[in-house]
Amino acid sequence: MQYLLLVLIVVAALIWVGSRSPQHKRRIALLLAVALLACGGVYLLVTGKGAVLFALFAALLPFGRRLLALMRWFPLLSRLWRRRRAGKPADSVSEVVSDGVRMTLNQVTGEMDGEVLQGRYQGSKLSELGFEKVVKLFDYCPEHQQDTRQLLKAYLERMYPRQWEDHLKAQSSPPPSGDLSRRDAYRILGLTEGATRSEILEAHRRLISRLHPDKGGSAFLAAQLNEAKERLLEETR
């Protein structure tokens, strides 16, 4: 009768535990484990078998120390396991794909890159192409591929903020009017009046190599240099 009552109590307890939330289940399981250990210890002490309990405790003590040491790594292992279960890479890389480009963003480092999916540069990384070629991709991207244009624009804004801003300013400003004076043209190229054709070309080459947008210069100043060169070369033809 006593054993039947014990079995009924255990069954009722299991049914009650099964209806609890996962957090409550873990807490109840821990309490039950502690209670069982306590009951076992009391039983061994009452029956005079306490020596067995102490021997068992001494045998498990080294393993307990190792377990405590391993528990320090549990949070890290838990995070890695959750990432694996979720199918996410360990470096938290986001990926967006359009018709023309596959863009990736590393959420940890903030680094952005992409792969060209069609056209002349198909298979190339945006980071390998450089600013000028990525701008060409953007400029020649068909209007109906708005997703690709937006991704390329986001890449340029993030990876080449100053050069992209200068490029937009140069596009929004009116084209050279051709009214640049000879005096201003000489001043822009750093020449004195009467410079020869070779001196004009050399000055332009030297300055444009420093001010070209691909080398961190300004698109507006590069346009001014080109206009000044053309203005002065007209007189040498």
PDB file of N, CA and C in Angstrom, residues 54-88:
ATOM      1  N   PHE A  54      30.128   9.428   2.145  1.00  0.00           N
ATOM      2  CA  PHE A  54      31.348  10.232   2.146  1.00  0.00           C
ATOM      3  C   PHE A  54      32.363   9.716   1.124  1.00  0.00           C
ATOM      4  N   ALA A  55      32.450   8.397   0.969  1.00  0.00           N
ATOM      5  CA  ALA A  55      33.364   7.829  -0.024  1.00  0.00           C
ATOM      6  C   ALA A  55      32.947   8.231  -1.436  1.00  0.00           C
ATOM      7  N   LEU A  56      31.642   8.191  -1.670  1.00  0.00           N
ATOM      8  CA  LEU A  56      31.139   8.587  -2.984  1.00  0.00           C
ATOM      9  C   LEU A  56      31.407  10.064  -3.248  1.00  0.00           C
ATOM     10  N   PHE A  57      31.220  10.895  -2.235  1.00  0.00           N
ATOM     11  CA  PHE A  57      31.477  12.330  -2.376  1.00  0.00           C
ATOM     12  C   PHE A  57      32.946  12.595  -2.680  1.00  0.00           C
ATOM     13  N   ALA A  58      33.838  11.891  -1.963  1.00  0.00           N
ATOM     14  CA  ALA A  58      35.274  12.065  -2.188  1.00  0.00           C
ATOM     15  C   ALA A  58      35.675  11.632  -3.591  1.00  0.00           C
ATOM     16  N   ALA A  59      35.019  10.565  -4.097  1.00  0.00           N
ATOM     17  CA  ALA A  59      35.349  10.079  -5.443  1.00  0.00           C
ATOM     18  C   ALA A  59      34.894  11.056  -6.521  1.00  0.00           C
ATOM     19  N   LEU A  60      33.767  11.722  -6.273  1.00  0.00           N
ATOM     20  CA  LEU A  60      33.220  12.640  -7.279  1.00  0.00           C
ATOM     21  C   LEU A  60      33.801  14.044  -7.186  1.00  0.00           C
ATOM     22  N   LEU A  61      34.537  14.355  -6.120  1.00  0.00           N
ATOM     23  CA  LEU A  61      35.051  15.709  -5.931  1.00  0.00           C
ATOM     24  C   LEU A  61      35.938  16.187  -7.077  1.00  0.00           C
ATOM     25  N   PRO A  62      36.924  15.370  -7.564  1.00  0.00           N
ATOM     26  CA  PRO A  62      37.741  15.844  -8.703  1.00  0.00           C
ATOM     27  C   PRO A  62      36.912  16.140  -9.944  1.00  0.00           C
ATOM     28  N   PHE A  63      35.903  15.293 -10.194  1.00  0.00           N
ATOM     29  CA  PHE A  63      35.050  15.539 -11.356  1.00  0.00           C
ATOM     30  C   PHE A  63      34.216  16.801 -11.173  1.00  0.00           C
ATOM     31  N   GLY A  64      33.845  17.074  -9.928  1.00  0.00           N
ATOM     32  CA  GLY A  64      33.085  18.291  -9.665  1.00  0.00           C
ATOM     33  C   GLY A  64      33.898  19.536  -9.961  1.00  0.00           C
ATOM     34  N   ARG A  65      35.183  19.507  -9.626  1.00  0.00           N
ATOM     35  CA  ARG A  65      36.045  20.652  -9.927  1.00  0.00           C
ATOM     36  C   ARG A  65      36.166  20.872 -11.430  1.00  0.00           C
ATOM     37  N   ARG A  66      36.331  19.771 -12.163  1.00  0.00           N
ATOM     38  CA  ARG A  66      36.413  19.897 -13.624  1.00  0.00           C
ATOM     39  C   ARG A  66      35.103  20.429 -14.198  1.00  0.00           C
ATOM     40  N   LEU A  67      33.995  19.969 -13.621  1.00  0.00           N
ATOM     41  CA  LEU A  67      32.694  20.431 -14.099  1.00  0.00           C
ATOM     42  C   LEU A  67      32.530  21.928 -13.867  1.00  0.00           C
ATOM     43  N   LEU A  68      32.981  22.408 -12.704  1.00  0.00           N
ATOM     44  CA  LEU A  68      32.897  23.842 -12.427  1.00  0.00           C
ATOM     45  C   LEU A  68      33.751  24.641 -13.401  1.00  0.00           C
ATOM     46  N   ALA A  69      34.931  24.095 -13.744  1.00  0.00           N
ATOM     47  CA  ALA A  69      35.796  24.784 -14.708  1.00  0.00           C
ATOM     48  C   ALA A  69      35.151  24.837 -16.089  1.00  0.00           C
ATOM     49  N   LEU A  70      34.504  23.721 -16.469  1.00  0.00           N
ATOM     50  CA  LEU A  70      33.853  23.687 -17.784  1.00  0.00           C
ATOM     51  C   LEU A  70      32.626  24.582 -17.843  1.00  0.00           C
ATOM     52  N   MET A  71      31.980  24.800 -16.710  1.00  0.00           N
ATOM     53  CA  MET A  71      30.773  25.625 -16.698  1.00  0.00           C
ATOM     54  C   MET A  71      31.062  27.070 -17.086  1.00  0.00           C
ATOM     55  N   ARG A  72      32.316  27.516 -16.935  1.00  0.00           N
ATOM     56  CA  ARG A  72      32.652  28.879 -17.359  1.00  0.00           C
ATOM     57  C   ARG A  72      32.520  29.048 -18.856  1.00  0.00           C
ATOM     58  N   TRP A  73      32.685  27.949 -19.603  1.00  0.00           N
ATOM     59  CA  TRP A  73      32.580  28.005 -21.061  1.00  0.00           C
ATOM     60  C   TRP A  73      31.156  27.771 -21.551  1.00  0.00           C
ATOM     61  N   PHE A  74      30.250  27.490 -20.653  1.00  0.00           N
ATOM     62  CA  PHE A  74      28.881  27.175 -21.080  1.00  0.00           C
ATOM     63  C   PHE A  74      28.203  28.316 -21.832  1.00  0.00           C
ATOM     64  N   PRO A  75      28.305  29.593 -21.372  1.00  0.00           N
ATOM     65  CA  PRO A  75      27.641  30.672 -22.131  1.00  0.00           C
ATOM     66  C   PRO A  75      28.132  30.785 -23.569  1.00  0.00           C
ATOM     67  N   LEU A  76      29.478  30.669 -23.775  1.00  0.00           N
ATOM     68  CA  LEU A  76      30.018  30.756 -25.131  1.00  0.00           C
ATOM     69  C   LEU A  76      29.543  29.588 -25.983  1.00  0.00           C
ATOM     70  N   LEU A  77      29.621  28.373 -25.426  1.00  0.00           N
ATOM     71  CA  LEU A  77      29.168  27.204 -26.181  1.00  0.00           C
ATOM     72  C   LEU A  77      27.679  27.291 -26.498  1.00  0.00           C
ATOM     73  N   SER A  78      26.925  27.843 -25.570  1.00  0.00           N
ATOM     74  CA  SER A  78      25.485  27.986 -25.799  1.00  0.00           C
ATOM     75  C   SER A  78      25.201  28.937 -26.948  1.00  0.00           C
ATOM     76  N   ARG A  79      25.935  30.077 -27.000  1.00  0.00           N
ATOM     77  CA  ARG A  79      25.737  31.038 -28.095  1.00  0.00           C
ATOM     78  C   ARG A  79      26.117  30.426 -29.434  1.00  0.00           C
ATOM     79  N   LEU A  80      27.253  29.707 -29.472  1.00  0.00           N
ATOM     80  CA  LEU A  80      27.669  29.082 -30.725  1.00  0.00           C
ATOM     81  C   LEU A  80      26.654  28.040 -31.184  1.00  0.00           C
ATOM     82  N   TRP A  81      26.103  27.311 -30.250  1.00  0.00           N
ATOM     83  CA  TRP A  81      25.112  26.297 -30.615  1.00  0.00           C
ATOM     84  C   TRP A  81      23.849  26.942 -31.175  1.00  0.00           C
ATOM     85  N   ARG A  82      23.421  28.041 -30.548  1.00  0.00           N
ATOM     86  CA  ARG A  82      22.217  28.719 -31.039  1.00  0.00           C
ATOM     87  C   ARG A  82      22.441  29.264 -32.437  1.00  0.00           C
ATOM     88  N   ARG A  83      23.640  29.806 -32.693  1.00  0.00           N
ATOM     89  CA  ARG A  83      23.937  30.308 -34.036  1.00  0.00           C
ATOM     90  C   ARG A  83      23.924  29.182 -35.059  1.00  0.00           C
ATOM     91  N   ARG A  84      24.478  28.048 -34.653  1.00  0.00           N
ATOM     92  CA  ARG A  84      24.488  26.910 -35.581  1.00  0.00           C
ATOM     93  C   ARG A  84      23.072  26.425 -35.861  1.00  0.00           C
ATOM     94  N   ARG A  85      22.262  26.379 -34.820  1.00  0.00           N
ATOM     95  CA  ARG A  85      20.883  25.937 -35.004  1.00  0.00           C
ATOM     96  C   ARG A  85      20.105  26.901 -35.883  1.00  0.00           C
ATOM     97  N   ALA A  86      20.427  28.186 -35.749  1.00  0.00           N
ATOM     98  CA  ALA A  86      19.721  29.197 -36.544  1.00  0.00           C
ATOM     99  C   ALA A  86      20.259  29.288 -37.959  1.00  0.00           C
ATOM    100  N   GLY A  87      21.385  28.603 -38.232  1.00  0.00           N
ATOM    101  CA  GLY A  87      21.958  28.641 -39.578  1.00  0.00           C
ATOM    102  C   GLY A  87      22.679  29.927 -39.889  1.00  0.00           C
ATOM    103  N   LYS A  88      23.144  30.660 -38.883  1.00  0.00           N
ATOM    104  CA  LYS A  88      23.827  31.933 -39.097  1.00  0.00           C
ATOM    105  C   LYS A  88      25.321  31.731 -38.960  1.00  0.00           C
TER     106      LYS A  88
END
